Tab-separated table of C-alpha atoms and ligand atoms in Angstrom:
chain	number	residue	atom	x	y	z
H	1	UNK	CA	-43.445	-23.479	18.899
H	2	UNK	CA	-40.047	-21.968	18.151
H	3	UNK	CA	-39.427	-18.199	18.220
H	4	UNK	CA	-39.824	-16.323	14.903
H	5	UNK	CA	-36.439	-15.496	13.343
H	6	UNK	CA	-34.948	-12.062	14.149
H	7	UNK	CA	-35.779	-9.505	11.408
H	8	UNK	CA	-33.290	-9.023	8.633
H	9	UNK	CA	-30.411	-6.625	8.896
H	10	UNK	CA	-27.715	-6.230	6.268
H	11	UNK	CA	-25.341	-4.876	8.924
H	12	UNK	CA	-22.621	-7.174	10.251
H	13	UNK	CA	-21.178	-6.076	13.598
H	14	UNK	CA	-17.531	-5.074	13.234
H	15	UNK	CA	-14.737	-6.442	15.459
H	16	UNK	CA	-17.308	-8.354	17.532
H	17	UNK	CA	-14.917	-10.754	19.302
H	18	UNK	CA	-12.475	-7.937	19.977
H	19	UNK	CA	-15.263	-5.809	21.543
H	20	UNK	CA	-16.348	-8.702	23.782
H	21	UNK	CA	-12.786	-9.275	24.877
H	22	UNK	CA	-12.238	-5.544	25.446
H	23	UNK	CA	-15.360	-4.888	27.522
H	24	UNK	CA	-15.107	-8.287	29.227
H	25	UNK	CA	-18.765	-8.320	30.338
H	26	UNK	CA	-19.558	-10.470	33.383
H	27	UNK	CA	-22.887	-11.849	34.606
H	28	UNK	CA	-24.704	-8.872	36.125
H	29	UNK	CA	-22.677	-6.163	34.304
H	30	UNK	CA	-24.343	-2.969	33.090
H	31	UNK	CA	-23.056	-1.875	29.682
H	32	UNK	CA	-24.134	1.160	27.702
H	33	UNK	CA	-24.133	0.757	23.921
H	34	UNK	CA	-24.337	4.352	22.677
H	35	UNK	CA	-24.825	3.364	19.028
H	36	UNK	CA	-27.017	0.278	19.285
H	37	UNK	CA	-27.971	0.155	15.574
H	38	UNK	CA	-29.311	-3.287	14.651
H	39	UNK	CA	-28.022	-4.558	18.022
H	40	UNK	CA	-25.300	-6.756	16.556
H	41	UNK	CA	-22.951	-5.989	19.440
H	42	UNK	CA	-25.759	-5.483	21.976
H	43	UNK	CA	-27.154	-8.994	21.469
H	44	UNK	CA	-23.776	-10.608	22.072
H	45	UNK	CA	-23.149	-8.403	25.122
H	46	UNK	CA	-26.623	-9.207	26.476
H	47	UNK	CA	-25.945	-12.950	26.264
H	48	UNK	CA	-22.866	-12.405	28.419
H	49	UNK	CA	-24.385	-10.175	31.113
H	50	UNK	CA	-27.381	-12.518	31.497
H	51	UNK	CA	-30.724	-11.804	33.177
H	52	UNK	CA	-29.098	-10.087	36.188
H	53	UNK	CA	-27.313	-7.562	33.985
H	54	UNK	CA	-28.443	-4.936	31.529
H	55	UNK	CA	-27.525	-3.456	28.161
H	56	UNK	CA	-28.676	0.130	27.713
H	57	UNK	CA	-28.933	0.839	23.986
H	58	UNK	CA	-29.171	4.350	22.536
H	59	UNK	CA	-29.655	5.443	18.952
H	60	UNK	CA	-30.713	8.659	17.226
H	61	UNK	CA	-32.507	6.765	14.471
H	62	UNK	CA	-36.043	5.605	15.379
H	63	UNK	CA	-36.046	3.082	12.543
H	64	UNK	CA	-32.824	1.477	13.805
H	65	UNK	CA	-34.371	1.301	17.280
H	66	UNK	CA	-37.377	-0.604	15.903
H	67	UNK	CA	-35.000	-3.095	14.360
H	68	UNK	CA	-33.012	-3.315	17.610
H	69	UNK	CA	-36.204	-3.842	19.635
H	70	UNK	CA	-37.311	-6.742	17.426
H	71	UNK	CA	-33.847	-8.272	17.558
H	72	UNK	CA	-33.430	-8.056	21.353
H	73	UNK	CA	-36.795	-9.458	22.517
H	74	UNK	CA	-36.276	-11.701	25.557
H	75	UNK	CA	-32.835	-10.222	26.164
H	76	UNK	CA	-31.891	-7.831	29.021
H	77	UNK	CA	-31.749	-4.801	26.717
H	78	UNK	CA	-33.463	-1.434	27.260
H	79	UNK	CA	-33.591	1.036	24.386
H	80	UNK	CA	-33.753	4.825	24.274
H	81	UNK	CA	-34.221	7.270	21.411
H	82	UNK	CA	-31.415	9.573	22.519
H	83	UNK	CA	-28.088	10.768	21.151
H	84	UNK	CA	-25.183	9.139	22.956
H	85	UNK	CA	-23.991	12.481	24.299
H	86	UNK	CA	-27.239	12.536	26.356
H	87	UNK	CA	-26.227	9.281	28.064
H	88	UNK	CA	-26.102	10.893	31.502
H	89	UNK	CA	-29.788	11.872	31.269
H	90	UNK	CA	-30.628	8.240	30.472
H	91	UNK	CA	-28.539	6.913	33.377
H	92	UNK	CA	-30.178	9.423	35.731
H	93	UNK	CA	-33.612	8.288	34.557
H	94	UNK	CA	-32.645	4.674	35.261
H	95	UNK	CA	-31.103	5.725	38.594
H	96	UNK	CA	-27.763	4.204	37.630
H	97	UNK	CA	-24.776	6.154	38.900
H	98	UNK	CA	-21.991	4.167	37.241
H	99	UNK	CA	-21.777	1.556	34.495
H	100	UNK	CA	-19.269	-1.242	33.887
H	101	UNK	CA	-18.641	-0.548	30.235
H	102	UNK	CA	-19.408	1.748	27.333
H	103	UNK	CA	-19.347	0.952	23.619
H	104	UNK	CA	-19.428	3.341	20.669
H	105	UNK	CA	-19.482	1.926	17.136
H	106	UNK	CA	-19.418	5.187	15.215
H	107	UNK	CA	-20.821	6.271	11.891
H	108	UNK	CA	-23.747	4.734	10.107
H	109	UNK	CA	-25.079	1.250	9.749
H	110	UNK	CA	-25.215	-0.662	6.463
H	111	UNK	CA	-29.006	-0.676	6.896
H	112	UNK	CA	-29.138	3.141	6.837
H	113	UNK	CA	-26.862	3.217	3.796
H	114	UNK	CA	-29.210	0.798	2.051
H	115	UNK	CA	-32.380	2.864	2.750
H	116	UNK	CA	-32.343	5.190	-0.278
H	117	UNK	CA	-34.731	7.795	1.151
H	118	UNK	CA	-32.203	8.713	3.859
H	119	UNK	CA	-29.816	10.236	1.322
H	120	UNK	CA	-26.600	8.758	2.792
H	121	UNK	CA	-25.510	7.099	-0.438
H	122	UNK	CA	-24.688	8.635	-3.800
H	123	UNK	CA	-25.312	5.262	-5.433
H	124	UNK	CA	-29.090	5.806	-5.366
H	125	UNK	CA	-30.791	9.079	-6.214
H	126	UNK	CA	-32.648	10.402	-3.143
H	127	UNK	CA	-33.370	13.643	-1.277
H	128	UNK	CA	-30.260	15.044	0.452
H	129	UNK	CA	-31.334	14.420	4.056
H	130	UNK	CA	-28.473	12.570	5.871
H	131	UNK	CA	-29.869	13.086	9.384
H	132	UNK	CA	-29.469	10.103	11.699
H	133	UNK	CA	-32.631	11.376	13.345
H	134	UNK	CA	-35.092	12.526	10.657
H	135	UNK	CA	-37.570	13.518	13.422
H	136	UNK	CA	-35.143	16.012	14.984
H	137	UNK	CA	-36.205	19.092	13.002
H	138	UNK	CA	-32.501	19.860	12.491
H	139	UNK	CA	-31.226	21.138	9.111
H	140	UNK	CA	-30.700	18.521	6.399
H	141	UNK	CA	-27.732	18.293	4.034
H	142	UNK	CA	-29.850	20.106	1.403
H	143	UNK	CA	-30.440	22.940	3.923
H	144	UNK	CA	-26.683	23.323	4.536
H	145	UNK	CA	-25.965	23.339	0.787
H	146	UNK	CA	-28.626	25.998	0.280
H	147	UNK	CA	-27.565	28.297	3.138
H	148	UNK	CA	-23.825	28.203	3.811
H	149	UNK	CA	-21.554	30.742	2.130
H	150	UNK	CA	-18.924	29.334	-0.267
H	151	UNK	CA	-16.068	29.800	2.234
H	152	UNK	CA	-17.914	27.838	4.944
H	153	UNK	CA	-18.805	25.043	2.540
H	154	UNK	CA	-15.174	24.828	1.441
H	155	UNK	CA	-13.971	24.667	5.084
H	156	UNK	CA	-16.532	21.997	5.850
H	157	UNK	CA	-15.436	19.820	2.894
H	158	UNK	CA	-11.786	20.339	3.784
H	159	UNK	CA	-12.033	19.805	7.544
H	160	UNK	CA	-14.552	16.967	7.656
H	161	UNK	CA	-13.796	15.332	4.302
H	162	UNK	CA	-10.094	16.173	3.860
H	163	UNK	CA	-11.183	17.055	0.289
H	164	UNK	CA	-8.368	18.607	-1.787
H	165	UNK	CA	-10.739	20.292	-4.223
H	166	UNK	CA	-12.908	21.816	-1.493
H	167	UNK	CA	-12.837	25.381	-2.891
H	168	UNK	CA	-13.594	24.356	-6.470
H	169	UNK	CA	-16.499	22.191	-5.335
H	170	UNK	CA	-17.896	24.916	-3.041
H	171	UNK	CA	-17.714	27.472	-5.880
H	172	UNK	CA	-19.511	25.085	-8.242
H	173	UNK	CA	-22.263	24.496	-5.654
H	174	UNK	CA	-22.811	28.216	-5.110
H	175	UNK	CA	-23.038	28.816	-8.891
H	176	UNK	CA	-25.462	25.937	-9.351
H	177	UNK	CA	-27.760	26.855	-6.456
H	178	UNK	CA	-28.165	30.373	-7.869
H	179	UNK	CA	-29.960	28.671	-10.794
H	180	UNK	CA	-31.857	25.930	-8.983
H	181	UNK	CA	-31.759	24.374	-5.471
H	182	UNK	CA	-29.613	21.239	-5.030
H	183	UNK	CA	-32.058	18.672	-3.749
H	184	UNK	CA	-30.851	15.161	-4.489
H	185	UNK	CA	-27.801	12.947	-4.022
H	186	UNK	CA	-27.416	12.490	-7.796
H	187	UNK	CA	-27.518	16.262	-8.402
H	188	UNK	CA	-24.804	16.817	-5.785
H	189	UNK	CA	-22.640	13.939	-7.040
H	190	UNK	CA	-22.890	15.333	-10.600
H	191	UNK	CA	-21.793	18.788	-9.438
H	192	UNK	CA	-18.793	17.277	-7.631
H	193	UNK	CA	-17.742	15.239	-10.683
H	194	UNK	CA	-18.095	18.391	-12.839
H	195	UNK	CA	-16.100	20.570	-10.417
H	196	UNK	CA	-13.127	18.212	-10.208
H	197	UNK	CA	-13.379	16.966	-13.792
H	198	UNK	CA	-13.562	13.295	-12.828
H	199	UNK	CA	-16.356	10.710	-12.897
H	200	UNK	CA	-16.412	7.395	-10.987
H	201	UNK	CA	-14.236	4.787	-12.727
H	202	UNK	CA	-14.211	1.964	-10.189
H	203	UNK	CA	-12.288	2.388	-6.944
H	204	UNK	CA	-13.296	5.143	-4.513
H	205	UNK	CA	-16.039	7.414	-5.875
H	206	UNK	CA	-14.814	11.033	-6.204
H	207	UNK	CA	-17.940	12.196	-4.303
H	208	UNK	CA	-17.136	10.130	-1.183
H	209	UNK	CA	-15.295	12.823	0.782
H	210	UNK	CA	-17.923	15.526	0.315
H	211	UNK	CA	-20.720	13.128	1.284
H	212	UNK	CA	-18.781	12.123	4.416
H	213	UNK	CA	-18.174	15.789	5.308
H	214	UNK	CA	-21.840	16.706	4.949
H	215	UNK	CA	-22.960	13.751	7.065
H	216	UNK	CA	-20.519	14.697	9.836
H	217	UNK	CA	-21.706	18.322	9.789
H	218	UNK	CA	-25.438	17.532	9.620
H	219	UNK	CA	-25.217	15.228	12.646
H	220	UNK	CA	-22.549	17.211	14.549
H	221	UNK	CA	-20.724	13.911	14.857
H	222	UNK	CA	-17.360	15.154	16.094
H	223	UNK	CA	-18.786	17.500	18.753
H	224	UNK	CA	-20.962	14.699	20.106
H	225	UNK	CA	-17.988	12.330	20.241
H	226	UNK	CA	-15.869	14.875	22.133
H	227	UNK	CA	-18.698	15.501	24.564
H	228	UNK	CA	-19.280	11.843	25.511
H	229	UNK	CA	-15.548	11.188	25.866
H	230	UNK	CA	-15.266	14.146	28.248
H	231	UNK	CA	-18.223	13.028	30.388
H	232	UNK	CA	-17.696	9.244	30.332
H	233	UNK	CA	-15.069	8.967	33.096
H	234	UNK	CA	-17.510	10.243	35.720
H	235	UNK	CA	-20.056	7.537	34.892
H	236	UNK	CA	-17.825	4.471	34.344
H	237	UNK	CA	-16.805	2.665	37.542
H	238	UNK	CA	-13.099	2.400	38.360
H	239	UNK	CA	-11.875	-0.694	36.495
H	240	UNK	CA	-14.726	-0.363	33.969
H	241	UNK	CA	-13.917	-0.011	30.277
H	242	UNK	CA	-14.685	2.036	27.218
H	243	UNK	CA	-14.363	0.716	23.647
H	244	UNK	CA	-14.670	2.973	20.606
H	245	UNK	CA	-14.726	1.813	16.971
H	246	UNK	CA	-14.019	4.620	14.524
H	247	UNK	CA	-14.083	4.607	10.725
H	248	UNK	CA	-12.016	7.610	9.699
H	249	UNK	CA	-8.975	9.494	10.899
H	250	UNK	CA	-10.900	12.502	12.267
H	251	UNK	CA	-12.782	10.307	14.737
H	252	UNK	CA	-9.764	8.168	15.561
H	253	UNK	CA	-7.654	11.250	16.300
H	254	UNK	CA	-10.259	12.527	18.780
H	255	UNK	CA	-10.428	9.172	20.584
H	256	UNK	CA	-6.665	8.778	20.702
H	257	UNK	CA	-6.122	12.341	21.968
H	258	UNK	CA	-8.882	12.193	24.604
H	259	UNK	CA	-7.644	8.835	25.974
H	260	UNK	CA	-4.073	10.090	26.100
H	261	UNK	CA	-4.728	13.456	27.710
H	262	UNK	CA	-7.209	12.464	30.391
H	263	UNK	CA	-5.522	10.916	33.431
H	264	UNK	CA	-8.755	9.013	34.237
H	265	UNK	CA	-7.913	6.502	31.486
H	266	UNK	CA	-5.396	3.684	31.357
H	267	UNK	CA	-4.987	2.920	27.637
H	268	UNK	CA	-5.298	-0.809	26.870
H	269	UNK	CA	-4.604	-0.546	23.125
H	270	UNK	CA	-1.277	1.144	22.434
H	271	UNK	CA	-2.105	0.696	18.746
H	272	UNK	CA	-5.734	0.414	17.643
H	273	UNK	CA	-7.109	-3.071	16.976
H	274	UNK	CA	-8.073	-3.650	13.339
H	275	UNK	CA	-10.044	-6.435	11.634
H	276	UNK	CA	-8.354	-9.700	10.730
H	277	UNK	CA	-7.880	-10.418	7.012
H	278	UNK	CA	-10.745	-12.855	7.305
H	279	UNK	CA	-13.140	-10.227	8.655
H	280	UNK	CA	-11.998	-7.607	6.135
H	281	UNK	CA	-12.682	-9.982	3.256
H	282	UNK	CA	-16.132	-11.106	4.459
H	283	UNK	CA	-17.228	-7.620	5.640
H	284	UNK	CA	-15.686	-4.914	3.417
H	285	UNK	CA	-17.213	-2.160	5.604
H	286	UNK	CA	-14.924	-3.297	8.447
H	287	UNK	CA	-11.755	-2.466	6.484
H	288	UNK	CA	-11.345	1.056	7.847
H	289	UNK	CA	-12.397	0.180	11.427
H	290	UNK	CA	-10.118	0.938	14.359
H	291	UNK	CA	-10.907	-0.093	17.918
H	292	UNK	CA	-9.390	1.743	20.881
H	293	UNK	CA	-9.972	0.588	24.448
H	294	UNK	CA	-9.266	2.221	27.809
H	295	UNK	CA	-9.886	1.336	31.435
H	296	UNK	CA	-11.158	3.758	34.039
H	297	UNK	CA	-8.400	4.312	36.617
H	298	UNK	CA	-9.239	4.057	40.324
H	299	UNK	CA	-10.592	7.299	41.795
H	300	UNK	CA	-7.722	9.186	43.354
H	301	UNK	CA	-10.139	10.926	45.711
H	302	UNK	CA	-11.454	7.617	47.079
H	303	UNK	CA	-7.983	6.346	47.987
H	304	UNK	CA	-6.569	6.676	51.477
H	305	UNK	CA	-4.732	9.949	51.941
H	306	UNK	CA	-0.945	9.709	51.945
H	307	UNK	CA	0.276	10.436	55.454
H	308	UNK	CA	3.757	11.857	55.604
F	1	LIG	C1	-22.283	1.507	12.954
F	1	LIG	S1	-23.943	1.608	13.488
F	1	LIG	C2	-23.971	0.591	14.915
F	1	LIG	C3	-24.130	-0.860	14.602
F	1	LIG	C4	-24.299	-1.759	15.810
F	1	LIG	N1	-23.122	-1.742	16.661
F	1	LIG	C5	-24.582	-3.174	15.355
F	1	LIG	O1	-23.701	-4.019	15.509
F	1	LIG	O2	-25.675	-3.454	14.863
F	1	LIG	C6	-24.012	3.184	14.181
F	1	LIG	C7	-25.379	3.568	14.753
F	1	LIG	O3	-25.162	4.721	15.554
F	1	LIG	C8	-26.247	5.609	15.393
F	1	LIG	N2	-25.740	6.925	15.768
F	1	LIG	C9	-24.906	7.724	15.088
F	1	LIG	N3	-24.629	8.829	15.817
F	1	LIG	C10	-25.293	8.699	16.996
F	1	LIG	C11	-25.388	9.497	18.171
F	1	LIG	N4	-24.759	10.655	18.287
F	1	LIG	N5	-26.143	9.037	19.189
F	1	LIG	C12	-26.802	7.839	19.097
F	1	LIG	N6	-26.745	7.053	18.001
F	1	LIG	C13	-25.996	7.474	16.961
F	1	LIG	C14	-26.656	5.453	13.950
F	1	LIG	O4	-28.010	5.831	13.786
F	1	LIG	C15	-26.426	3.948	13.730
F	1	LIG	O5	-27.603	3.207	13.970
């Protein structure tokens, strides 16, 4: 009898061939996928490393991990419900000191965007949650909107969303919440449209930047990215590689800066790799993707001392 088909995912892995080329997995390699999602990349990596190798997949979202587990049966993939910045704890548990490659495919998956109850999308009315890990007990987007003073909300929208009307929107939110709590995506989107005097008319929705900013803040996305980039060199073997796909300039700036200013990395992508026209047209989500790749330099301490 043939195997049942892998469960449905609406997510298409971005820059898949480029990631395979960048990480160059060999039979027996150990690769950590810090954002395993629906395992689009992990499955392809697992085929390459074969039964003697291993893909270690992490995700904060238990529902994504269920999907990944169903889609990686029979493959050398182990999954952990952990944020990627806790990757060292996972490696210690597996008694692995160094890995051959590390992949981060940042942001959220198309599956999460399509699950209305998660509150990531303003296209469907839903509670303002936005946590990648709804079991974490951390504050939701609604909690932040209820608690933060106007000045902090404005800074958040400006810094994480690069939103020009950040102060106007923050003021409008503070006025509205004095009347009634802001609980749903549609309520928030309406407030944003009212504050900036513009409703969606095709093209980019005027609420996009504020939704992005809230998601970044709720999940502490930028802090987590900085943390893993700072700790990765110690756990990638010399000659091993790191590949990071980012979807907005805040993330890309962090990756670029960290690669450039840490002498442990040899940068392999002077300019980031971007999707081909073909990929961009078949997978619109890939359009803003940028892939940066670096190789772990040999350990200076393990080299022979220079005798002069
Ligand atoms: C773009 S998707 C990954 C898609 C995956 N590469 C694929 O091809 O199916 C990003 C995933 O990262 C997860 N995620 C976001 N931040 C995370 C973090 N700090 N630690 C672990 N997982 C995270 C999200 O829950 C989501 O499932």
